The first five atom37 places (N, CA, C, CB, O) and aatype in JSON, in Angstrom:
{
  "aatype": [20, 20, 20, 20, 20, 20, 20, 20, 20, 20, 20, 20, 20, 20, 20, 20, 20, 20, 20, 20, 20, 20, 20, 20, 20, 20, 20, 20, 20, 20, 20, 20, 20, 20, 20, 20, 20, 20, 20, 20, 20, 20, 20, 20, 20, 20, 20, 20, 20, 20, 20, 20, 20, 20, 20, 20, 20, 20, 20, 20, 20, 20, 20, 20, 20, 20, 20, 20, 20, 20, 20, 20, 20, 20, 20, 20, 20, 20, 20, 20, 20, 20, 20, 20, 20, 20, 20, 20, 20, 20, 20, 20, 20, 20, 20, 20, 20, 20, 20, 20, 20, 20, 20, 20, 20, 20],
  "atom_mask": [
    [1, 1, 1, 1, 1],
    [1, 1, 1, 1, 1],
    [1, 1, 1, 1, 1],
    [1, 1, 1, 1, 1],
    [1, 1, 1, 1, 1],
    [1, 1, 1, 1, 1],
    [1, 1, 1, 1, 1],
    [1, 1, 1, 1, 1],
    [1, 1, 1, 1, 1],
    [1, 1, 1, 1, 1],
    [1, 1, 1, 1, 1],
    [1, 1, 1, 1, 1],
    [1, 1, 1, 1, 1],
    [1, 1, 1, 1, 1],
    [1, 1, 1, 1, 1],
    [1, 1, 1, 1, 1],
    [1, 1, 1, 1, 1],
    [1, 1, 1, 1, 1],
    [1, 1, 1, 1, 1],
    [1, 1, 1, 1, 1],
    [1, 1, 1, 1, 1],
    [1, 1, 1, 1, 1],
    [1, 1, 1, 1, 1],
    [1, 1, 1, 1, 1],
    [1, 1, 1, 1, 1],
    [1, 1, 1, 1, 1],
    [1, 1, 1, 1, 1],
    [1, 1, 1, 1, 1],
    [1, 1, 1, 1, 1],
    [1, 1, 1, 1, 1],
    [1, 1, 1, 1, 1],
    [1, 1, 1, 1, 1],
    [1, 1, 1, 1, 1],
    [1, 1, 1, 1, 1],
    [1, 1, 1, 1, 1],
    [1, 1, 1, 1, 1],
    [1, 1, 1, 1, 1],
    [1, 1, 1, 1, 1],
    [1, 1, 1, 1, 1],
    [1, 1, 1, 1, 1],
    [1, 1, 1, 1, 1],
    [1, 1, 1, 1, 1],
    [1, 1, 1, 1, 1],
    [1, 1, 1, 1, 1],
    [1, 1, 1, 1, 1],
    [1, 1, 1, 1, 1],
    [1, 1, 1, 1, 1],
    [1, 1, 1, 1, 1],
    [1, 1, 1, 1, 1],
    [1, 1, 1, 1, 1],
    [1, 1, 1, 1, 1],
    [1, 1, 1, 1, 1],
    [1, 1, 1, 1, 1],
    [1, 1, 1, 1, 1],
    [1, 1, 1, 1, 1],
    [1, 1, 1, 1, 1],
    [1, 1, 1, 1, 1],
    [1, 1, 1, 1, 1],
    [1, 1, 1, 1, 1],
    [1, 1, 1, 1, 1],
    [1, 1, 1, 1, 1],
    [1, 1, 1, 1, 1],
    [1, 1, 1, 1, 1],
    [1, 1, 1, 1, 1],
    [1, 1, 1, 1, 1],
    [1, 1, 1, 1, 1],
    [1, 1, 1, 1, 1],
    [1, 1, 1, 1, 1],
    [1, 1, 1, 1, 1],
    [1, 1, 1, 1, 1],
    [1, 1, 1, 1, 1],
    [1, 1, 1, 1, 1],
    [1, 1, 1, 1, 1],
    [1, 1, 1, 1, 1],
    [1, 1, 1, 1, 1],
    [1, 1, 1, 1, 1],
    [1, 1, 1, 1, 1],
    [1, 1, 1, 1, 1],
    [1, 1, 1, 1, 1],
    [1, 1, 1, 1, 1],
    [1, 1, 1, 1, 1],
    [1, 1, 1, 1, 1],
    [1, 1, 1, 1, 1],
    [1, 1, 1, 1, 1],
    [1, 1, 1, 1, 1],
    [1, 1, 1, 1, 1],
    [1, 1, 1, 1, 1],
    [1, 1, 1, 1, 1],
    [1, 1, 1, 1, 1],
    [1, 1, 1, 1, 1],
    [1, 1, 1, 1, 1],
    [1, 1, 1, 1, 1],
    [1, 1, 1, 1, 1],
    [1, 1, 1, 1, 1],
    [1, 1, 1, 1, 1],
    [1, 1, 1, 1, 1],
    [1, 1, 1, 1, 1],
    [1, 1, 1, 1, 1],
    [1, 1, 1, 1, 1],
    [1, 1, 1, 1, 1],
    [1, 1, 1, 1, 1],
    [1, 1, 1, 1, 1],
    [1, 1, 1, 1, 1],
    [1, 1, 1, 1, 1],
    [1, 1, 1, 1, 1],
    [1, 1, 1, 1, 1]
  ],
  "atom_positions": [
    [[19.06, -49.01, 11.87], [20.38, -49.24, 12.42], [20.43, -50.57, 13.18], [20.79, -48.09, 13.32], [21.25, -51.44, 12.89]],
    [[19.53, -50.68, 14.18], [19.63, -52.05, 15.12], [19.22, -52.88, 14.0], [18.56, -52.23, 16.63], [19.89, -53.89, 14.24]],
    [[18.37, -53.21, 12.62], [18.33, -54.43, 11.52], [19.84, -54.95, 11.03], [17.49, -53.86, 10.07], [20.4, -56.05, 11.02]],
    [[20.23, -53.41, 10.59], [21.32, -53.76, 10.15], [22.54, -54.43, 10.85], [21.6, -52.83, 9.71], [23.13, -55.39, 10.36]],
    [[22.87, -53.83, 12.1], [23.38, -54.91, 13.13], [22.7, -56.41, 13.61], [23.45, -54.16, 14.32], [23.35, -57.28, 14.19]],
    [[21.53, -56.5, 13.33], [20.93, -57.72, 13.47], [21.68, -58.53, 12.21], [19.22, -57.59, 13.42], [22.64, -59.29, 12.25]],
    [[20.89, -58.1, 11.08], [21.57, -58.75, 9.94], [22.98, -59.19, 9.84], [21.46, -57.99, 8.98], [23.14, -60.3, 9.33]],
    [[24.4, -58.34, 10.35], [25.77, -58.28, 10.51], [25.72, -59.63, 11.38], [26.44, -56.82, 11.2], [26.47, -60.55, 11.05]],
    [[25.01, -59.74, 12.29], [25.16, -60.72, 13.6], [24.67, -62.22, 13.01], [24.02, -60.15, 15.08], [25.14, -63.21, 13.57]],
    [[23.86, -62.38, 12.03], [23.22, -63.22, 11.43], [24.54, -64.23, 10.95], [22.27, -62.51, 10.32], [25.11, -65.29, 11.16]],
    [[24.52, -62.68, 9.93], [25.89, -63.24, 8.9], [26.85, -63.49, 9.31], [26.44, -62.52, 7.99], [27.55, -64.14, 8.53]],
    [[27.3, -63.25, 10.32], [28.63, -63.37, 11.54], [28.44, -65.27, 11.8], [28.16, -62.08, 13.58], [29.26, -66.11, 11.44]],
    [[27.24, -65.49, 12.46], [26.99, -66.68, 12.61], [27.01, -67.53, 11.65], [26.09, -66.76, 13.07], [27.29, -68.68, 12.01]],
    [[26.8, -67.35, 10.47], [26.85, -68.41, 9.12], [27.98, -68.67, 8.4], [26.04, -68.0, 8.05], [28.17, -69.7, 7.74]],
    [[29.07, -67.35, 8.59], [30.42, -67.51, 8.29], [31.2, -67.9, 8.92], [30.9, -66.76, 8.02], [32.23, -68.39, 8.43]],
    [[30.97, -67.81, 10.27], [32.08, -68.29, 11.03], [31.77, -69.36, 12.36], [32.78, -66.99, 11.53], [32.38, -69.53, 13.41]],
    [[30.61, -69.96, 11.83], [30.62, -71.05, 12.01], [29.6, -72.38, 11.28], [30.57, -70.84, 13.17], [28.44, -72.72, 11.53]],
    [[30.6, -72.93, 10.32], [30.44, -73.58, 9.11], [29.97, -74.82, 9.43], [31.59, -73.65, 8.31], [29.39, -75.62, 8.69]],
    [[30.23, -74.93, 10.49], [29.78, -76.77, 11.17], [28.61, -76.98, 11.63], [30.58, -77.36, 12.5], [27.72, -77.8, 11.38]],
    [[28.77, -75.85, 12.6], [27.7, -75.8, 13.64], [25.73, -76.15, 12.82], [27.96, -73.87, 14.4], [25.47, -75.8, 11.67]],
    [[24.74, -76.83, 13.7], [23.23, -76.43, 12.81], [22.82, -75.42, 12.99], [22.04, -77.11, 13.01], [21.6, -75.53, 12.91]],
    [[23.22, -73.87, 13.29], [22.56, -73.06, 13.58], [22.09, -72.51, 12.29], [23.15, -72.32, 14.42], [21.16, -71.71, 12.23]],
    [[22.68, -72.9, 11.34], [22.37, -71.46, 9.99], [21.32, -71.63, 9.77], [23.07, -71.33, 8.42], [20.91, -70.62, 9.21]],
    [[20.17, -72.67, 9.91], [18.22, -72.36, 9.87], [18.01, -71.11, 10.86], [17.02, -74.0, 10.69], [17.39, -70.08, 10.59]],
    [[18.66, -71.42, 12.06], [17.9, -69.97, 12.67], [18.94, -68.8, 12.32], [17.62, -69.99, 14.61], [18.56, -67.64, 12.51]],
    [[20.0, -68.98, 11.9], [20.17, -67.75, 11.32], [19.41, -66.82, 10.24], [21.16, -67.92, 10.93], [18.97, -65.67, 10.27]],
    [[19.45, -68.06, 9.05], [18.73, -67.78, 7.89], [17.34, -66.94, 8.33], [18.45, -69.2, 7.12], [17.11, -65.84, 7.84]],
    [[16.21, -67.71, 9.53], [14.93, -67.52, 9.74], [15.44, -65.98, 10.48], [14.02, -68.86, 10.66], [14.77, -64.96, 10.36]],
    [[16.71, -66.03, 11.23], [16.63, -64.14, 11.56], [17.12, -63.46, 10.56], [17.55, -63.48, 12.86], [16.81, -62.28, 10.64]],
    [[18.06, -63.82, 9.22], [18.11, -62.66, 8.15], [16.96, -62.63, 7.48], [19.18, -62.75, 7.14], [16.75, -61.62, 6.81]],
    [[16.26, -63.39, 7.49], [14.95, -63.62, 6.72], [13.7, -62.33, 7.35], [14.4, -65.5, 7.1], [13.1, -61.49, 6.68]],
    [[13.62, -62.66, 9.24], [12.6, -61.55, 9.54], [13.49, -60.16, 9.44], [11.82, -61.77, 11.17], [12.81, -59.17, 9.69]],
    [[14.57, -59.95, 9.21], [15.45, -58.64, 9.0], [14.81, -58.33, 8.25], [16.82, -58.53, 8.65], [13.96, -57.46, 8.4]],
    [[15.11, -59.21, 6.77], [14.68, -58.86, 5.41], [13.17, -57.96, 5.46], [14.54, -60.35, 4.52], [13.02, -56.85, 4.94]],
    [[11.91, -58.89, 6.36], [11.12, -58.96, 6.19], [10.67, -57.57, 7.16], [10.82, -60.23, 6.23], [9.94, -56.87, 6.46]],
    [[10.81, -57.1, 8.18], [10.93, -55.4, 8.64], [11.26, -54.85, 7.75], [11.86, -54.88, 9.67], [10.71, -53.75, 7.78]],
    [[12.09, -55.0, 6.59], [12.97, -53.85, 5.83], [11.53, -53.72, 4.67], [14.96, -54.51, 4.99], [11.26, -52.61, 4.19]],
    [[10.74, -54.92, 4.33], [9.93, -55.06, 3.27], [10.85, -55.36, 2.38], [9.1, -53.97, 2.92], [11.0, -54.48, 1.53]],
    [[11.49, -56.23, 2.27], [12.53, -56.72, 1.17], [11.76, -58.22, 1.22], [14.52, -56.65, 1.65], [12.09, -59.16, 1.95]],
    [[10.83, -58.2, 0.42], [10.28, -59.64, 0.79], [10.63, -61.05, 0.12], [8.9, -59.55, 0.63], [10.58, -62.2, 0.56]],
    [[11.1, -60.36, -1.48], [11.66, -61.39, -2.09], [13.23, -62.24, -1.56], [11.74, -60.78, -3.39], [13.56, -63.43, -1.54]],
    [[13.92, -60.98, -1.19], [15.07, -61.58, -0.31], [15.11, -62.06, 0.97], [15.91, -60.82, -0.19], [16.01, -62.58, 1.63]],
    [[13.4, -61.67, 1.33], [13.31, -62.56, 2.84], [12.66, -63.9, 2.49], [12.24, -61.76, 4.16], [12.6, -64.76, 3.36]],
    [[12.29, -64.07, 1.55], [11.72, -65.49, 0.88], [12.98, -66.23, 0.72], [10.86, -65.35, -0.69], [13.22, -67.28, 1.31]],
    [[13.68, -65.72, 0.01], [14.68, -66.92, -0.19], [15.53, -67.26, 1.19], [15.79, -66.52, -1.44], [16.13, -68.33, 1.3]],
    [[15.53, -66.41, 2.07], [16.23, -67.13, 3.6], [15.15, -67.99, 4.19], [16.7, -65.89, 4.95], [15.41, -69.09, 4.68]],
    [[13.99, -67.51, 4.14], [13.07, -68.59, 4.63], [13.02, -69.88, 4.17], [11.91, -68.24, 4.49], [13.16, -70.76, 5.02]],
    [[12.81, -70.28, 2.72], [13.08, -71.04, 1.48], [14.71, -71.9, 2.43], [13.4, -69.68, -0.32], [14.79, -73.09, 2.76]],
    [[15.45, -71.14, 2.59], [16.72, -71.83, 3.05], [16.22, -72.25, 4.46], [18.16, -70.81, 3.07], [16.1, -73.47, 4.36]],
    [[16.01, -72.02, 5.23], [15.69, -72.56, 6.39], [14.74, -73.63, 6.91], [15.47, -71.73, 6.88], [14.91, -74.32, 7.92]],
    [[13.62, -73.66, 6.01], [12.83, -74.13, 5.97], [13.55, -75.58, 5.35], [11.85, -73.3, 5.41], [13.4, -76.55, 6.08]],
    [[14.33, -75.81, 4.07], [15.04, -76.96, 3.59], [15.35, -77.07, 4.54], [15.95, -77.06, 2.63], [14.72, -78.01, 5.03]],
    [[16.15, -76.56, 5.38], [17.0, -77.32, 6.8], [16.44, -77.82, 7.39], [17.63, -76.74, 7.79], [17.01, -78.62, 8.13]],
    [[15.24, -77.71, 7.44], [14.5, -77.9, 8.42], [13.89, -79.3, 8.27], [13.58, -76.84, 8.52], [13.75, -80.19, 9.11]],
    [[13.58, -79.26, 7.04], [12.85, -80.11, 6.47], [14.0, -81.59, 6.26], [12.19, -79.33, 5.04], [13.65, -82.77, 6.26]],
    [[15.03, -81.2, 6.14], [15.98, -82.2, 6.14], [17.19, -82.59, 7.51], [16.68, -81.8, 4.91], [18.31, -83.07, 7.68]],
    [[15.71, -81.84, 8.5], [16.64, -82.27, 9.85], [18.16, -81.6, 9.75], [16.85, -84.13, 9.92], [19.27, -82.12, 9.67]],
    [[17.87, -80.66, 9.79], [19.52, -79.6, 9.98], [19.27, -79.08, 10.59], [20.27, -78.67, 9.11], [19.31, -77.95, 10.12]],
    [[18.85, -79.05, 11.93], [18.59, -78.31, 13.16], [19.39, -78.33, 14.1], [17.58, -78.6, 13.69], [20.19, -79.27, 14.06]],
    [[19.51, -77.27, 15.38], [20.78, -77.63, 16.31], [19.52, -78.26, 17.66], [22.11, -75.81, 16.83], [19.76, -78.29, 18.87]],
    [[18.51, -78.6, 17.13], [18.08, -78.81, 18.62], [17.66, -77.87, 19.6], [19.01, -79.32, 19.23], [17.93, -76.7, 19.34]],
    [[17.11, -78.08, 20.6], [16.4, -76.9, 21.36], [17.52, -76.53, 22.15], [15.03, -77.25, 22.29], [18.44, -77.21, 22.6]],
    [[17.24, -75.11, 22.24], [18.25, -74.05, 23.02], [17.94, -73.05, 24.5], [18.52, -72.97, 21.89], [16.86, -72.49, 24.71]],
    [[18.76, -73.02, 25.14], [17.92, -71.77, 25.76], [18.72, -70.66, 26.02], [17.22, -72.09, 27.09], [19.95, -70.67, 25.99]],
    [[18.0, -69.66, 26.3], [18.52, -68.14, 26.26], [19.48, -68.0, 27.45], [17.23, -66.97, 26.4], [19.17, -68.33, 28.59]],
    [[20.67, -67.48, 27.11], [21.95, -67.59, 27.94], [21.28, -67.3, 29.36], [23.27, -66.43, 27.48], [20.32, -66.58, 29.62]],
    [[22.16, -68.14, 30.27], [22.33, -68.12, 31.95], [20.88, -68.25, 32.48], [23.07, -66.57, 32.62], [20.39, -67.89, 33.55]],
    [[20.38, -68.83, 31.5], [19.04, -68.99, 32.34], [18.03, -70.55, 31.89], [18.01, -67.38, 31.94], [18.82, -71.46, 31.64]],
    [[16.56, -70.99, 31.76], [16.12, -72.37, 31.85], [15.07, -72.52, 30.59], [15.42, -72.7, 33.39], [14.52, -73.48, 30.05]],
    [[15.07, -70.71, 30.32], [14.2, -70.48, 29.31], [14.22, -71.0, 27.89], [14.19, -69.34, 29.24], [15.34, -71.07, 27.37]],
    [[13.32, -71.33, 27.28], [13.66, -72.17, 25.86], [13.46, -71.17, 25.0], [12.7, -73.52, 25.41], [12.48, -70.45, 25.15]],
    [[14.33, -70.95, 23.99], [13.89, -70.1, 22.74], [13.34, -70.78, 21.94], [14.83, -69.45, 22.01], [13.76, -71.59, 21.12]],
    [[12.16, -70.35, 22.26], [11.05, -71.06, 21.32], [10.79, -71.6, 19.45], [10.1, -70.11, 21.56], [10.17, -72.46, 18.82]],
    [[11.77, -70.38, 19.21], [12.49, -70.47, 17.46], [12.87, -72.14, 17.72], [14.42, -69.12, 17.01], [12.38, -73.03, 17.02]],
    [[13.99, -72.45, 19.05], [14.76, -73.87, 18.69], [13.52, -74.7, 18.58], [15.94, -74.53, 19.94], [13.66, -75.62, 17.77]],
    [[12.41, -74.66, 19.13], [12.08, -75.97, 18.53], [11.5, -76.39, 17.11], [11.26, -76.43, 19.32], [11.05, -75.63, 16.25]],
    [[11.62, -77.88, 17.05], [11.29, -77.91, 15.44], [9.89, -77.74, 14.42], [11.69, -79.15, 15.13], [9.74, -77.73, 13.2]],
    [[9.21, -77.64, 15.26], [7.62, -77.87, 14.99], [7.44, -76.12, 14.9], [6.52, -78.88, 16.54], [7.05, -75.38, 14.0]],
    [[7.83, -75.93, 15.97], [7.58, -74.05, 16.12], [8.38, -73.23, 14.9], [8.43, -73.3, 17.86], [7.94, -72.21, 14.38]],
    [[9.66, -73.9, 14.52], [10.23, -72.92, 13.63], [9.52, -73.75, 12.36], [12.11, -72.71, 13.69], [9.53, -72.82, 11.55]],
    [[9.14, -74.44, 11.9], [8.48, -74.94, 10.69], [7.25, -74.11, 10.76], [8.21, -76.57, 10.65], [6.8, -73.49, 9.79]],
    [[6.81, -74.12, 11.77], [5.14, -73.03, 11.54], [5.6, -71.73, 11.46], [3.82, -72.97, 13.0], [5.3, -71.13, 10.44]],
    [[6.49, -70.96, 12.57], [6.85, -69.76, 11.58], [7.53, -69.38, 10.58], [7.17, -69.11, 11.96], [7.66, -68.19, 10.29]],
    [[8.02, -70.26, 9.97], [8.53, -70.24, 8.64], [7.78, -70.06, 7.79], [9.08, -71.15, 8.28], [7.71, -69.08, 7.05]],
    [[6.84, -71.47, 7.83], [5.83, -71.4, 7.06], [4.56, -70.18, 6.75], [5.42, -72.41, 7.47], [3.9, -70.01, 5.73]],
    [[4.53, -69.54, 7.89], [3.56, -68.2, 7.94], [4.2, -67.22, 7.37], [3.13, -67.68, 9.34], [3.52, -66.59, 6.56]],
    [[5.59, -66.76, 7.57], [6.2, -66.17, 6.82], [6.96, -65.95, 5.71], [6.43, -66.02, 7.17], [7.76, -65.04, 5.49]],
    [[6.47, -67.25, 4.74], [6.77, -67.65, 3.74], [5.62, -67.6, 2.81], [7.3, -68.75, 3.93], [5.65, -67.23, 1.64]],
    [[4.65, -67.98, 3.46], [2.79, -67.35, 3.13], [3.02, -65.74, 3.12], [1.3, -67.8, 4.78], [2.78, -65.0, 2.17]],
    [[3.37, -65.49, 3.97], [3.1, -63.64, 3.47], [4.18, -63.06, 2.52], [3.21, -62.43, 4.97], [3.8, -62.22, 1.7]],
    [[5.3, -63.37, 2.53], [6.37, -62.62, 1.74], [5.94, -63.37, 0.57], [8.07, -62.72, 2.21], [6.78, -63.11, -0.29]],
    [[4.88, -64.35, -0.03], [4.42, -64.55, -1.36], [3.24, -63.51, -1.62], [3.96, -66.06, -1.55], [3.01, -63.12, -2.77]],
    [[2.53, -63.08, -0.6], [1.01, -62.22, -0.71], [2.12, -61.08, 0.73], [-1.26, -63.56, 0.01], [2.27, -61.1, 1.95]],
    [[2.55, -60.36, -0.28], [3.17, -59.14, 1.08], [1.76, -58.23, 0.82], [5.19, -57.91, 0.65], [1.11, -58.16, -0.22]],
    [[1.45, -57.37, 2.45], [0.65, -56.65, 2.23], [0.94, -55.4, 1.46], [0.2, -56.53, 3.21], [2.12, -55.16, 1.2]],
    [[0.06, -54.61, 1.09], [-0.07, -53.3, 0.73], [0.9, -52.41, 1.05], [-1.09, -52.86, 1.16], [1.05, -52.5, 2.27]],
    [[1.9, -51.29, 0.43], [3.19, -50.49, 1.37], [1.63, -49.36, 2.07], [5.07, -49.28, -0.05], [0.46, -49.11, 1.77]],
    [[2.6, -49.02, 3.05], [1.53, -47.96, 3.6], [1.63, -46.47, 2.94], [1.75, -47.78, 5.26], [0.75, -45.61, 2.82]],
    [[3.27, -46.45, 2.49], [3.19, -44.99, 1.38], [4.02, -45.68, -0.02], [4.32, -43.18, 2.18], [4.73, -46.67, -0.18]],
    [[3.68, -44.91, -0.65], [4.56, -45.01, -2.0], [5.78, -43.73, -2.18], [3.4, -44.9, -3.38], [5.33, -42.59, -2.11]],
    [[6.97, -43.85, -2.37], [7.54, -42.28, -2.64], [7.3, -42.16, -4.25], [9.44, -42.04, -2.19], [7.29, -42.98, -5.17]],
    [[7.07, -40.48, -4.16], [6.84, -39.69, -5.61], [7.92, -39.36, -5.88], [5.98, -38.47, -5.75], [8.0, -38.7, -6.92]],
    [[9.35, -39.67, -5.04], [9.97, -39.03, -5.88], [10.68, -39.42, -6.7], [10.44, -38.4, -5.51], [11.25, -40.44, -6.33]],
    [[11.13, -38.86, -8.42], [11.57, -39.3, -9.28], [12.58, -40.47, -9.26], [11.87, -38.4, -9.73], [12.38, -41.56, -9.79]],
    [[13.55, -40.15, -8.65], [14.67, -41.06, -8.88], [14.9, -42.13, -7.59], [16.01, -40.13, -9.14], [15.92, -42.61, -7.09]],
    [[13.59, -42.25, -7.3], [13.39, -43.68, -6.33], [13.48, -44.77, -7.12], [11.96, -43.86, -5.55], [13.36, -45.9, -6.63]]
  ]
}
C-alpha cells in the first residue's frame, strides 16, 4: 500500500511538473518502487531514464529536506550516478525470489 502511494507521488511529480529537473529523482524513486515490488525489468528502465538525465546534466541540483539544512543525499550528482548505477547492476543479475507460488494460474 505505502509503494503504491509512493509510486502515485512519483508520477504526480513527472506529470505535473513538466519543466521542473526533478523527473531523474523521480524516475530513480519509481525505479526503487519498482525494485521492492521485484518488478526489475520495469525498474531498469526508470533507472535507464534517470541515469540519461543524469548523464546529460538534467539534474535539479542539490536539495534539502523541507524546513530544515539537511541535504538529500539522492540530490547530489555523483551520489545519484553511483546509486543508479548499483541498481542498475542488480536489476540486470536480480537475486534469487525467496518463494516461488505453485499455484496454477499465477
Amino acid at each position: 500500500e505505502e509503494l503504491t502511494s509512493a509510486e502515485k507521488q512519483f508520477n504526480r511529480v513527472v506529470d505535473q511538473f513538466p519543466e521542473e529537473r526533478l523527473h531523474c529523482l523521480a524516475f530513480y524513486g519509481i525505479g526503487r518502487v519498482y525494485f521492492r515490488q521485484n518488478r526489475f525489468m520495469e525498474s531498469l528502465d526508470k533507472f535507464s531514464n534517470a541515469i540519461t538525465m543524469v548523464n546529460r546534466k538534467i539534474v535539479p541540483g542539490i536539495l534539502t529536506w523541507p524546513m530544515t539544512t539537511a541535504i538529500v543525499e539522492e540530490s547530489r550528482t555523483e551520489n545519484l550516478k553511483s546509486f543508479l548505477e548499483s541498481y542498475i547492476e542488480d536489476c540486470k543479475f536480480p537475486p534469487p525470489p525467496d518463494a516461488v507460488c505453485c499455484y496454477k494460474q499465477c
